[in-house]
CSV table of C-alpha atoms in Angstrom, one decimal:
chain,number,residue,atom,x,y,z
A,1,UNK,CA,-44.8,-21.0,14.4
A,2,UNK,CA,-42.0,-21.7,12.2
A,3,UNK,CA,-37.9,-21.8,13.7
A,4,UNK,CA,-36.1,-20.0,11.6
A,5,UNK,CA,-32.4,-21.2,12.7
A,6,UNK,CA,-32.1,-24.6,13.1
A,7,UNK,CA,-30.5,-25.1,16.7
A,8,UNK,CA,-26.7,-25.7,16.5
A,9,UNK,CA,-25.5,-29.3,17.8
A,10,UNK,CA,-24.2,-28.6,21.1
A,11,UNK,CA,-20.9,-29.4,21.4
A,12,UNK,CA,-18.4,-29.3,25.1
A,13,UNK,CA,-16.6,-27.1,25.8
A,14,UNK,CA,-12.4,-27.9,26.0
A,15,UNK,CA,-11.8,-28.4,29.7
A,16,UNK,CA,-8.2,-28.3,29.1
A,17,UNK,CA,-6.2,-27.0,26.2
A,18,UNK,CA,-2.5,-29.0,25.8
A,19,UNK,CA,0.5,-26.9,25.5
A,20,UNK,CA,0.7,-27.8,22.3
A,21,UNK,CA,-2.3,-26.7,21.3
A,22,UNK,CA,-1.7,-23.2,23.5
A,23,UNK,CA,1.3,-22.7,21.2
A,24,UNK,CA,0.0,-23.2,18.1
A,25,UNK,CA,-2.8,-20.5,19.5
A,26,UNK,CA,-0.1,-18.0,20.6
A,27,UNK,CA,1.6,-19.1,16.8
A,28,UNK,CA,-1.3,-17.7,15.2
A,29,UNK,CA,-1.9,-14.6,16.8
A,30,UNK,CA,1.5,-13.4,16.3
A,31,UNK,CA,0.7,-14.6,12.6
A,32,UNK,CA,-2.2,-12.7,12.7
A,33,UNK,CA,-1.2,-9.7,14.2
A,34,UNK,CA,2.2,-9.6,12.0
A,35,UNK,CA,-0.6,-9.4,9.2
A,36,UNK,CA,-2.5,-6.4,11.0
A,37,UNK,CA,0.9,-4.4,11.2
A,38,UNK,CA,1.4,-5.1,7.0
A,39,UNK,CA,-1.9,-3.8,6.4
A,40,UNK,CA,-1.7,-1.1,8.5
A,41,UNK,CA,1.6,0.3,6.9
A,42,UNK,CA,-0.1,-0.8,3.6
A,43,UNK,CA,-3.0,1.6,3.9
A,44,UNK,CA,-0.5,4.2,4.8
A,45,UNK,CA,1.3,3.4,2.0
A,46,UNK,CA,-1.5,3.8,-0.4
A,47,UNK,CA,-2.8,7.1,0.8
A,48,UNK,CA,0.7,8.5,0.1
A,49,UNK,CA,1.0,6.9,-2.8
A,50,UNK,CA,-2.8,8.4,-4.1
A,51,UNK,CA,-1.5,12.0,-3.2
A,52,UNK,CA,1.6,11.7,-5.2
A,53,UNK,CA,-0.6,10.5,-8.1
A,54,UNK,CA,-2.5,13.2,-7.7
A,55,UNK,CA,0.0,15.5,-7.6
A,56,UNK,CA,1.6,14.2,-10.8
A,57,UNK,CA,-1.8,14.4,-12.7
A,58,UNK,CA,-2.3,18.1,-11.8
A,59,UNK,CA,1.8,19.1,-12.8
A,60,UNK,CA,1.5,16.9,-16.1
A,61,UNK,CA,-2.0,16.6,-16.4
A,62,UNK,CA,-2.7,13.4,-17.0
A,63,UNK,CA,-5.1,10.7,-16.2
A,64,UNK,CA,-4.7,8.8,-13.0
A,65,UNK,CA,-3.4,5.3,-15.1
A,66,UNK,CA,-0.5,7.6,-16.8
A,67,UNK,CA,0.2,9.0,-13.2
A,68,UNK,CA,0.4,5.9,-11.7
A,69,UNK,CA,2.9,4.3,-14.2
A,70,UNK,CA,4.9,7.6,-14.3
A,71,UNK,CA,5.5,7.2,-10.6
A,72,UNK,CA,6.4,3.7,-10.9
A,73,UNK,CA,8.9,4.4,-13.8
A,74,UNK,CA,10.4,7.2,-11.4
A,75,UNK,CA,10.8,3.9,-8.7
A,76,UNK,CA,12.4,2.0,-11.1
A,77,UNK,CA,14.9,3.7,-12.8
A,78,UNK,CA,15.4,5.6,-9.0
A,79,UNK,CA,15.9,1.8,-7.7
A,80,UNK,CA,13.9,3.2,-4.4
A,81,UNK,CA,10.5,1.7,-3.4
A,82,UNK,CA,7.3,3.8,-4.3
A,83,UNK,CA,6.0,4.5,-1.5
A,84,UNK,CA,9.6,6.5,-0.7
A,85,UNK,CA,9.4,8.1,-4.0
A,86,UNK,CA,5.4,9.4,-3.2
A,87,UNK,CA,6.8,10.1,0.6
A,88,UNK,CA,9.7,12.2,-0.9
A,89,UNK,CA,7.0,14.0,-3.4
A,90,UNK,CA,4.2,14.9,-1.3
A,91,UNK,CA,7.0,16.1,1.1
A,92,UNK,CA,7.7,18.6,-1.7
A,93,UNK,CA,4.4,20.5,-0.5
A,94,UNK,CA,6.1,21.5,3.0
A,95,UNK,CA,8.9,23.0,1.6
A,96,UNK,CA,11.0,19.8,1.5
A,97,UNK,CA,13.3,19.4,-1.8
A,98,UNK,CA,13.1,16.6,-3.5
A,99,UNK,CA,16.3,14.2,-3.6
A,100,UNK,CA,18.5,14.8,-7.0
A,101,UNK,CA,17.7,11.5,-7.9
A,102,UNK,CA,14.6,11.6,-7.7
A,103,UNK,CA,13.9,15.0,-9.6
A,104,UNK,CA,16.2,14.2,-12.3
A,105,UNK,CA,13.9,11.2,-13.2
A,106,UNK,CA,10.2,12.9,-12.9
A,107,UNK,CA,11.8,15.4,-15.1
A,108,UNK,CA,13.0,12.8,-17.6
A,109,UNK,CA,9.4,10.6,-17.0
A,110,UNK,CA,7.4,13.9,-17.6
A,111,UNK,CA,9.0,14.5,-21.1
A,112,UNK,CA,8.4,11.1,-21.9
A,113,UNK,CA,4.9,11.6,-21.0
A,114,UNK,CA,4.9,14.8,-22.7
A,115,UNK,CA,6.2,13.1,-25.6
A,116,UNK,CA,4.0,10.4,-26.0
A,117,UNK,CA,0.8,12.4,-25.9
A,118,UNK,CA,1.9,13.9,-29.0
């Protein structure tokens, strides 16, 4: 019969691990778990971000692209992040108004979405 694995050289096992090797352990996993908190807020992030794009393609309509650059043209000329501009529009849908700001500009990007599909 033929192995299909070839056996892995066995190698010890650390008795004892120096302190300096325990730190750059405990190093990484606060590395590592720093990374898991970005990502985590990142995926939040994106889902609010995907239902403010798809609010802006049904109020325009427009594709997803041309939702997706409105929005960040909103963040921009708003100087405030995009994920607080999505937060702050997909709050819209429970009654919460939109900051001045913020409206002003999504009025002024929709015209000049309007405009250039013309």
């Amino acid at each position: 019969m033929h192995q299909l694995t070839t056996p892995r050289e066995e190698q010890p096992l650390p008795t004892a691990v120096t302190s300096t090797e325990d730190a750059a352990l405990a190093i990484e996993i606060l590395q590592l778990r720093a990374r898991n908190e970005q990502l985590e807020r990142a995926l939040v992030s994106r889902a609010v971000i995907d239902q403010a794009r798809g609010m802006v393609m049904a109020l325009a309509p427009c594709s997803s692209h041309s939702a997706w650059g409105l929005l960040v043209d909103v963040s921009q000329h708003c100087n405030v992040k995009l994920r607080d501009v999505a937060e702050a529009l997909v709050a819209t849908t429970n009654d919460e108004t939109l900051p001045a700001p913020i409206q002003q500009e999504l009025r002024r990007a929709l015209r000049r979405l309007h405009m250039a599909d013309r």
